[in-house]
XYZ file of C-alpha atoms in Angstrom:
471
model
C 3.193 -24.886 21.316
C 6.526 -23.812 21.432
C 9.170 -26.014 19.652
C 12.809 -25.736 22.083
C 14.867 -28.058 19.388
C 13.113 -25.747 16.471
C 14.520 -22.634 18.171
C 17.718 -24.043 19.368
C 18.670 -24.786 15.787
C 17.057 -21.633 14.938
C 19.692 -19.745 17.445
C 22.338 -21.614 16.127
C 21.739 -20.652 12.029
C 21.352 -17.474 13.065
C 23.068 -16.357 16.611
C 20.809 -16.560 20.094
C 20.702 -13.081 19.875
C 18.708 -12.801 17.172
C 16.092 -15.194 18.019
C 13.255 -13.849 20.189
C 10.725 -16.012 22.093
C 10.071 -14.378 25.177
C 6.065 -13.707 25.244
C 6.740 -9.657 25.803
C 8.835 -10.246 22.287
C 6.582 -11.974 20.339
C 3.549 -9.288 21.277
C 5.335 -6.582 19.325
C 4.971 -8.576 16.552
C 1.426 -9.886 16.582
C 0.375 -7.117 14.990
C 0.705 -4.844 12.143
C -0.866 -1.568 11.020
C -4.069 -2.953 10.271
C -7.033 -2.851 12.867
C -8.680 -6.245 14.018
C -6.021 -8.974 13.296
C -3.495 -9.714 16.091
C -2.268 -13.558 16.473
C 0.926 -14.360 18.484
C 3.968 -15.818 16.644
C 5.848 -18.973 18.431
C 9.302 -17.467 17.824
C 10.459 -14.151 15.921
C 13.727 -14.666 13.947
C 15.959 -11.701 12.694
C 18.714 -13.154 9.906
C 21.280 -10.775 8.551
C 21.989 -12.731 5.131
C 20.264 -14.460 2.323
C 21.674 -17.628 3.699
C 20.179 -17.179 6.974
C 17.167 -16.794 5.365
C 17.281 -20.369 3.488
C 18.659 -21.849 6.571
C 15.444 -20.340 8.398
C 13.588 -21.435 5.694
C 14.456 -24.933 5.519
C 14.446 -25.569 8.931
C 10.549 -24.734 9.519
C 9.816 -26.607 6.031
C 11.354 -29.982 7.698
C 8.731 -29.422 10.698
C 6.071 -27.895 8.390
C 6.064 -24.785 10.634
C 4.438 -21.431 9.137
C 7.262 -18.811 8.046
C 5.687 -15.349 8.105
C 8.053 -12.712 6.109
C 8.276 -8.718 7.697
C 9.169 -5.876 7.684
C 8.245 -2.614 9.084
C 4.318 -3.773 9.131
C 2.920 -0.720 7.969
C 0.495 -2.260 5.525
C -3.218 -2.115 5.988
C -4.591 -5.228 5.718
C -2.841 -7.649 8.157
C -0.662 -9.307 5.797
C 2.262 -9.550 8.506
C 0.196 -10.831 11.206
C 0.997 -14.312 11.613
C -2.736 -15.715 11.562
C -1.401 -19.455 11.984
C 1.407 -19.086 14.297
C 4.900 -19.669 13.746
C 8.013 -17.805 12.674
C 8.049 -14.200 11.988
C 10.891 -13.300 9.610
C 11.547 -10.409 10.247
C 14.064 -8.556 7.665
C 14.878 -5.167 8.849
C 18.562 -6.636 9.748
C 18.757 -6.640 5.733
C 19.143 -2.892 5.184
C 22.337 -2.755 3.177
C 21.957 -0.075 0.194
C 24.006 -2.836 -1.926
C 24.931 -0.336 -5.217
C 23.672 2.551 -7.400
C 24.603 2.131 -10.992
C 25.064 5.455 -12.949
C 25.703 3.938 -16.120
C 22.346 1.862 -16.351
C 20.374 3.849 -14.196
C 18.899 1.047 -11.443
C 19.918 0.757 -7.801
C 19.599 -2.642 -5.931
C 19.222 -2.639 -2.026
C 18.248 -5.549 0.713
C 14.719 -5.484 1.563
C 15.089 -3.634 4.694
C 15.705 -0.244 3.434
C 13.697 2.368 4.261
C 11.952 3.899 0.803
C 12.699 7.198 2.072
C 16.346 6.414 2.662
C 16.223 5.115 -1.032
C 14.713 8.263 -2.651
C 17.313 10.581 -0.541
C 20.154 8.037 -1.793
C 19.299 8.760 -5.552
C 18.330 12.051 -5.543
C 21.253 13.086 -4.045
C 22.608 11.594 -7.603
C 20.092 13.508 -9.406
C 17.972 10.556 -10.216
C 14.830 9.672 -9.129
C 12.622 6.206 -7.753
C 8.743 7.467 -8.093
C 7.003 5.068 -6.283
C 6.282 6.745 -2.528
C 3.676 4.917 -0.546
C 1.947 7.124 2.013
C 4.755 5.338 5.004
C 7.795 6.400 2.923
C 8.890 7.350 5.470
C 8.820 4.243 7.592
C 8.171 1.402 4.932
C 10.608 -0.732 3.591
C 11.034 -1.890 0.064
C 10.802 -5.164 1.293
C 7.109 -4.708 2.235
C 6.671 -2.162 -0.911
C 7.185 -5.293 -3.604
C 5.417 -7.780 -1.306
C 2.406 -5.353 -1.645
C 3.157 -3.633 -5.245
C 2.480 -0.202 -2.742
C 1.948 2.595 -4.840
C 1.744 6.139 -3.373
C 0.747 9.457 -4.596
C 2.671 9.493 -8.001
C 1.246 7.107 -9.117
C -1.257 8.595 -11.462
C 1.970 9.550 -13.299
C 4.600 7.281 -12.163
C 2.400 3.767 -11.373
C 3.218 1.351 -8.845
C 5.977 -0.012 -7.507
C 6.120 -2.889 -10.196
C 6.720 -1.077 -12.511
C 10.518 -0.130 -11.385
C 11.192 -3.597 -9.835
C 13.194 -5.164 -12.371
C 14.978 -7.708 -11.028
C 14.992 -9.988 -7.402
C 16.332 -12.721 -5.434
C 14.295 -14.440 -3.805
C 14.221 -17.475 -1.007
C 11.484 -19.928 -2.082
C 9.244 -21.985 0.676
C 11.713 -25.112 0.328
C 14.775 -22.540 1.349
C 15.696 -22.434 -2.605
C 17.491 -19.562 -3.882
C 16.423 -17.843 -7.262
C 17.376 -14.785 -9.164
C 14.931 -13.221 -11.474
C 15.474 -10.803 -13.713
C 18.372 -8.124 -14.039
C 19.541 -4.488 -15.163
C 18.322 -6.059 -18.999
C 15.486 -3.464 -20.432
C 14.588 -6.067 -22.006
C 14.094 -9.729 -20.702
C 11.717 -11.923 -22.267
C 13.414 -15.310 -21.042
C 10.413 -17.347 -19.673
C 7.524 -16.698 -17.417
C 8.154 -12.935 -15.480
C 8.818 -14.313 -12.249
C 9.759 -10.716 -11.293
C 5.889 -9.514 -11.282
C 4.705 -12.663 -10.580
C 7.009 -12.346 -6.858
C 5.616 -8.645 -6.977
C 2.517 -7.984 -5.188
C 2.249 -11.931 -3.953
C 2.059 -10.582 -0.449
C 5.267 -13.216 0.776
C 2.952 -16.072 0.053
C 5.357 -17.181 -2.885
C 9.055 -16.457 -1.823
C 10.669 -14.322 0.659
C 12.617 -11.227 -1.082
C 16.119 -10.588 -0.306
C 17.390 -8.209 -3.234
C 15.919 -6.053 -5.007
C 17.328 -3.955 -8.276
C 15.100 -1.390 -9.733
C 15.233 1.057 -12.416
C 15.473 5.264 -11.941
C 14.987 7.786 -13.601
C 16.383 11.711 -14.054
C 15.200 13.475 -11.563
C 12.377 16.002 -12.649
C 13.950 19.810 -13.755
C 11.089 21.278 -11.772
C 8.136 21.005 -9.815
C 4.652 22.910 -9.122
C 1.845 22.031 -6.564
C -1.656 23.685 -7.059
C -4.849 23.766 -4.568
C -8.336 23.953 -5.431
C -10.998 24.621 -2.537
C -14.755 23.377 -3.122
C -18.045 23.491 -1.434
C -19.245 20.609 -3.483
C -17.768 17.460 -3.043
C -18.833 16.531 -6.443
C -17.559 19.390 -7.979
C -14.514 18.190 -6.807
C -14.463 14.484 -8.527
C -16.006 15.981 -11.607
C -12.675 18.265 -11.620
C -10.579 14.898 -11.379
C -12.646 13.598 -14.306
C -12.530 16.303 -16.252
C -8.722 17.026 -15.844
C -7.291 13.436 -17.068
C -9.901 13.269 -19.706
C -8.305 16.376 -21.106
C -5.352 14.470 -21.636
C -2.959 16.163 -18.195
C -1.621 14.041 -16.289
C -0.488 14.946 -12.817
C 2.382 13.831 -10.982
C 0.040 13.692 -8.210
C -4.015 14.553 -7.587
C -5.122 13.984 -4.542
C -8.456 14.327 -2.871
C -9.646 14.924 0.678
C -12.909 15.571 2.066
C -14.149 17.600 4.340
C -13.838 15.579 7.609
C -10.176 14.657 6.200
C -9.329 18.353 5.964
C -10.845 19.051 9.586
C -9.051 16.349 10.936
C -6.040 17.099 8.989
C -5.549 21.050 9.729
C -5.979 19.797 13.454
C -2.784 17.775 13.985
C -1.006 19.917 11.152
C -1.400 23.545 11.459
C -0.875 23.938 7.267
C -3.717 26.579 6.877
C -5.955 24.638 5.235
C -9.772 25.876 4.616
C -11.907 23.688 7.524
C -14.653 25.126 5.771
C -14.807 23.510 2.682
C -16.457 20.497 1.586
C -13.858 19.190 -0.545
C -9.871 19.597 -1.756
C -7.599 18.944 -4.710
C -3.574 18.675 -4.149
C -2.372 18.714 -7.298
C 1.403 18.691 -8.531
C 3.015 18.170 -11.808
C 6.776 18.010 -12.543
C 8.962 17.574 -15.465
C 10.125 20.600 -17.579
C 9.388 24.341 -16.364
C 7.369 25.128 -19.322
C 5.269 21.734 -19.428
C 4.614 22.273 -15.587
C 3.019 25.915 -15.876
C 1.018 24.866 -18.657
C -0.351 21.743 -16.911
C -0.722 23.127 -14.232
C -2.769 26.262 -15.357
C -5.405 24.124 -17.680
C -5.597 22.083 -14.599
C -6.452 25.002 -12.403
C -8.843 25.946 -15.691
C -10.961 22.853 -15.469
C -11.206 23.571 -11.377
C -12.456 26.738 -11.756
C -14.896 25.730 -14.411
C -16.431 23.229 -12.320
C -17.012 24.861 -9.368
C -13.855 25.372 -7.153
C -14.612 28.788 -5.078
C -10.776 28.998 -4.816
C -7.841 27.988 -7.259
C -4.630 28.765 -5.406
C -1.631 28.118 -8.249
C 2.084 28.930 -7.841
C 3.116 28.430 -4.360
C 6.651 27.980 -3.467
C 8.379 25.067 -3.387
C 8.382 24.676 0.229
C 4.509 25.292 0.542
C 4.031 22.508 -1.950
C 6.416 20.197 0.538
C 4.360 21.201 3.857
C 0.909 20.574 1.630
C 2.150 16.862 0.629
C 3.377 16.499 4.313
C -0.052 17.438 5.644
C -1.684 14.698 3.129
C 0.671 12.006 4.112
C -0.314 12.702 8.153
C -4.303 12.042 6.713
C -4.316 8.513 8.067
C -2.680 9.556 11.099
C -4.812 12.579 11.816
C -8.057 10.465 11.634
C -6.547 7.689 13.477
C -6.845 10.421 16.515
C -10.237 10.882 16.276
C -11.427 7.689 17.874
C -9.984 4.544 19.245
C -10.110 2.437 15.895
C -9.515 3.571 12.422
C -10.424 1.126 9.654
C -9.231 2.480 5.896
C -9.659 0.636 2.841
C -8.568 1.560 -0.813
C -11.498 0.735 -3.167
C -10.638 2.043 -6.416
C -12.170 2.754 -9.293
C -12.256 4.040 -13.592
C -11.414 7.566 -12.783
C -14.740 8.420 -14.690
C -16.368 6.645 -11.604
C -15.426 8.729 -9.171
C -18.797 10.685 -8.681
C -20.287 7.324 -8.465
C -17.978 5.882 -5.903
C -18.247 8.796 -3.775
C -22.081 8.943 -3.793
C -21.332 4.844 -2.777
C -19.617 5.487 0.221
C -21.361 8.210 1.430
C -24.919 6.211 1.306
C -23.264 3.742 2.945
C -21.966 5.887 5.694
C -25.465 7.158 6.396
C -27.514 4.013 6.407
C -24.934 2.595 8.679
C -25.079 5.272 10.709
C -20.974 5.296 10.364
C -18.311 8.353 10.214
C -16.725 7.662 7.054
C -13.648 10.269 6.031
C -12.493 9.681 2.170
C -9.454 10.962 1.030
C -6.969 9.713 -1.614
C -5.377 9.301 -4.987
C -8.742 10.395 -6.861
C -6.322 11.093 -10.295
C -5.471 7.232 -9.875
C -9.118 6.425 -8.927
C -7.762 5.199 -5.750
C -10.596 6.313 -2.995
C -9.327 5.636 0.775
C -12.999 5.331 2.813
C -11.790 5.519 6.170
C -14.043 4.458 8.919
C -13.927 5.986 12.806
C -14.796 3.508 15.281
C -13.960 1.458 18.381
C -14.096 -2.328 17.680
C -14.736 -2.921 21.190
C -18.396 -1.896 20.532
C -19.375 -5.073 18.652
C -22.734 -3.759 17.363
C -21.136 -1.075 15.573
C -18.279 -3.274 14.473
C -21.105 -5.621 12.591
C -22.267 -2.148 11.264
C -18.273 -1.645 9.830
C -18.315 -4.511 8.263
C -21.522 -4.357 6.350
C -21.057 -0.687 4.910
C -17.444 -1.690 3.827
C -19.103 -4.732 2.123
C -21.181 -2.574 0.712
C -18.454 0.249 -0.471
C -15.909 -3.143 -2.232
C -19.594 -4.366 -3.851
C -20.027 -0.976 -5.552
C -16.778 -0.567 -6.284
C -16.750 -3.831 -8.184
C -19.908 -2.986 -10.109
C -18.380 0.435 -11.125
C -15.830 -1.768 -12.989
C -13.127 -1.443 -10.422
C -11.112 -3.597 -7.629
C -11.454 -4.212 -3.589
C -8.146 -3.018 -3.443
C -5.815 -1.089 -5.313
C -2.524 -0.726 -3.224
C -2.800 -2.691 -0.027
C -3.338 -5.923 -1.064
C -5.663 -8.539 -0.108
C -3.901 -10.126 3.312
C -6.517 -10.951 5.884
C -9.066 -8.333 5.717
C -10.390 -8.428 2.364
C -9.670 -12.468 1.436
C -13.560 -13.230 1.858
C -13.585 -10.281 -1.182
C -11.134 -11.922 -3.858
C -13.406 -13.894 -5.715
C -15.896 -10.875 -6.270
C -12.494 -9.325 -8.334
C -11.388 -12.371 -10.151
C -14.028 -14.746 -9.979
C -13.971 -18.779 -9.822
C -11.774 -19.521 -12.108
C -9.191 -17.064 -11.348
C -8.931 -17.739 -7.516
C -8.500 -21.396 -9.137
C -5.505 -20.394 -11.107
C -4.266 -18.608 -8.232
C -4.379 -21.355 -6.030
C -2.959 -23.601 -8.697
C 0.367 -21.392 -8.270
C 0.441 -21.532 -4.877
C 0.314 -25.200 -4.881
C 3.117 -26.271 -6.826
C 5.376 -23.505 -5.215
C 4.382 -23.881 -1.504
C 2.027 -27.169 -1.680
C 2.236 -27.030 2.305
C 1.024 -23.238 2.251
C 3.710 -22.531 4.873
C 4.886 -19.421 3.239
C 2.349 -16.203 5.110
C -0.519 -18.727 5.512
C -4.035 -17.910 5.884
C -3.427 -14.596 3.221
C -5.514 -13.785 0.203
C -7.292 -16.981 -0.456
C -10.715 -17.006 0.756
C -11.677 -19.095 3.844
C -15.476 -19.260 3.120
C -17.634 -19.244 0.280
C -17.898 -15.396 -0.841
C -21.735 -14.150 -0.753
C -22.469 -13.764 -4.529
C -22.250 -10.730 -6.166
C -23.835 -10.174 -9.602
C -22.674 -7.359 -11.353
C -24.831 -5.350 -13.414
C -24.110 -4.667 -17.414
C -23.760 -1.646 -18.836
């Protein structure tokens, strides 16, 4: 039920206009990118300033109202939908670039810019900011530390923790801290910095963030490889970071991903093969052709019926395009598209595969996989219509399934999207008792009220047990 004295005082910290509780309003933000989670917030508030922030902050903590922190929603596994009501933060009014700094190489921006916006910003400098989640183009860095979003460089690169390297931060009692800095080193205390990465915005609410670059690669080479055996394909991903080259990117897509894909993009790419590799290194000209050639080597030696090396650099953009529209190119296949990131060991991969597909056919599902295979990063991508409820149950029992195998292969339920709503039953299969316990621990003596995103990544139910097997 709507509180009028919460979101009078709410208009006045932060100007009427920016306050939004008109029903039509709050629907465009009961929802995020995910499928099956949509829950109405009581009032949607849009501050401009760290300060507004706290002043939100500490006005829904005196009423013990739920505060739930967004930004562009893009992620996949309803971590902005506010399951319990509330306020939606929403911090796309924060979208000052704030300062690049030449001399130590970091750039520090509000959480609302664009990561697109921030990669044109430094390159334009000659530096570079790896991490590029498959949105880049509409996510916000914001949502990218909230989620510790990786992308496709990050086989080479890694994750967006890995650059963050210093934040400020509103806590759930509308406290202000500042954690880390432009140091290289910074062993003072606990890392709050990766302990605020990744938390999902059930910790603290991020208002500044200062990360660290890096000189922009010299040059740049993107190779495809064409198979009729999906296999062949993973065994190439093995094979290729075993021998010790490491891509800035490897992606895989299969062959109802390329279908799909060549559909809504018009790239030219071969609708009759089973399988594709998208591979691209960077760094110095000489490196690249090597890499890249030993690379096309080990593809040819397992199997690849084409091995197509060279291209220019434009062909290599439109190809990385094309993979970035994957999600969206299923997503017009049928009225709901459910994707997941189970990831595993890269020498897995055959394994995983084999996982998914069984589970596609004894569900009687259509399951497209595409994804970071250098990273082990596998996204199983399921074409349905949740309306039909008796295929829904079917969804969920082949993704259970997919996350069990995917924890006995040694890996995790998720390895970029985070945990949120959708896969919070999951969490204890990946970290068992005793470290959902310490989890919780944390959350408790920073947000003992569980105002801050509530209803994320801590498991509502007892999980079903999972036993994995040894060796």
């Amino acid at each position: 039920m709507k509180d009028t004295q919460l979101v009078e005082a709410l208009r006045d910290a932060v100007g009427s206009q920016w306050v939004l509780d008109a029903e039509v309003d709050r629907t465009v933000y009961a929802y995020d990118a995910s499928p099956r989670h949509r829950a109405l917030p009581d009032v949607v508030v849009l501050p401009a300033s760290t300060g507004e922030v706290q002043a939100v902050v500490r006005l829904a903590a005196e009423r013990g109202v739920p505060v739930v922190p967004r930004g562009q929603a893009t992620n996949l596994s309803g971590g902005t939908v506010p399951a319990e009501g509330g306020i939606v933060l929403s911090l796309n009014r924060m979208n000052r670039f704030l300062e690049l700094d030449r001399e130590n190489l970091t750039a520090t921006v509000e959480p609302g810019v664009i990561t697109a916006e921030l990669h044109r910003r430094v390159e334009a400098e000659g530096l570079f900011y790896p991490p590029d989640p498959g949105s880049v183009a509409v996510s916000t860095l914001g949502g990218n530390v909230a989620e510790n979003a990786g992308g496709l460089r990050g086989l080479k690169y890694g994750v967006t923790g890995d650059y963050v390297i210093g934040l400020e931060a509103v806590l759930p009692d509308g406290d202000r801290i500042v954690t880390g800095g432009k140091n290289v080193k910074d062993v003072a205390g606990y890392d709050l910095t990766q302990l605020l990465v990744g938390s999902e915005g059930t910790l603290g609410i991020v208002t500044r963030i200062t990360v660290r670059l890096l000189p922009l690669p010299a040059h740049r080479q993107v190779a495809l490889a064409v198979y009729h055996d999906l296999e062949q394909a993973a065994r190439s991903v093995e094979r290729i970071i075993a021998g010790r080259i490491i891509p800035a990117t490897l992606e895989f897509l299969d062959r109802g991903t390329i279908e799909a894909v060549e559909a809504f993009a018009h790239v030219g790419l071969p609708t009759d093969a089973e399988a594709l590799l998208l591979l691209a290194q960077d760094g110095p000209e000489e490196q690249v052709a090597r890499d890249v050639a030993a690379a096309a080597a080990i593809c040819r030696e397992e199997g690849a019926v084409r091995v197509e090396v060279g291209r220019t650099p434009e062909e290599g953009d439109r190809l990385m395009a094309a993979r970035r529209a994957a999600l969206s190119a299923l997503a017009r296949m049928r009225p709901t598209t459910i994707l997941e990131d189970a990831t595993v060991p890269r020498s897995r991969l055959v394994e995983m595969l084999r996982a998914i597909q069984g589970a596609a056919a004894r569900h009687r599902l259509t399951i497209c996989t595409f994804g970071h295979a250098g990273d082990g990063n596998l996204h199983p991508t399921c074409l349905t219509d949740e309306r039909d409820e008796e295929e829904a149950e079917r969804v969920e029992a082949a993704f259970e399934e997919i996350f069990r195998a995917a924890i006995e292969l040694g890996g995790t339920i998720t390895g970029e999207h985070g945990v949120g709503l959708s896969k919070r039953e999951y969490l204890e299969w990946k970290l068992g008792p005793a470290g959902v316990a310490v989890m919780t621990a944390i959350k408790d003596a920073l947000d003992p009220r569980h105002l801050l995103n509530p209803g994320k990544i801590f498991p509502r139910s007892t999980p079903r047990r999972l036993v994995v097997r040894q060796g």
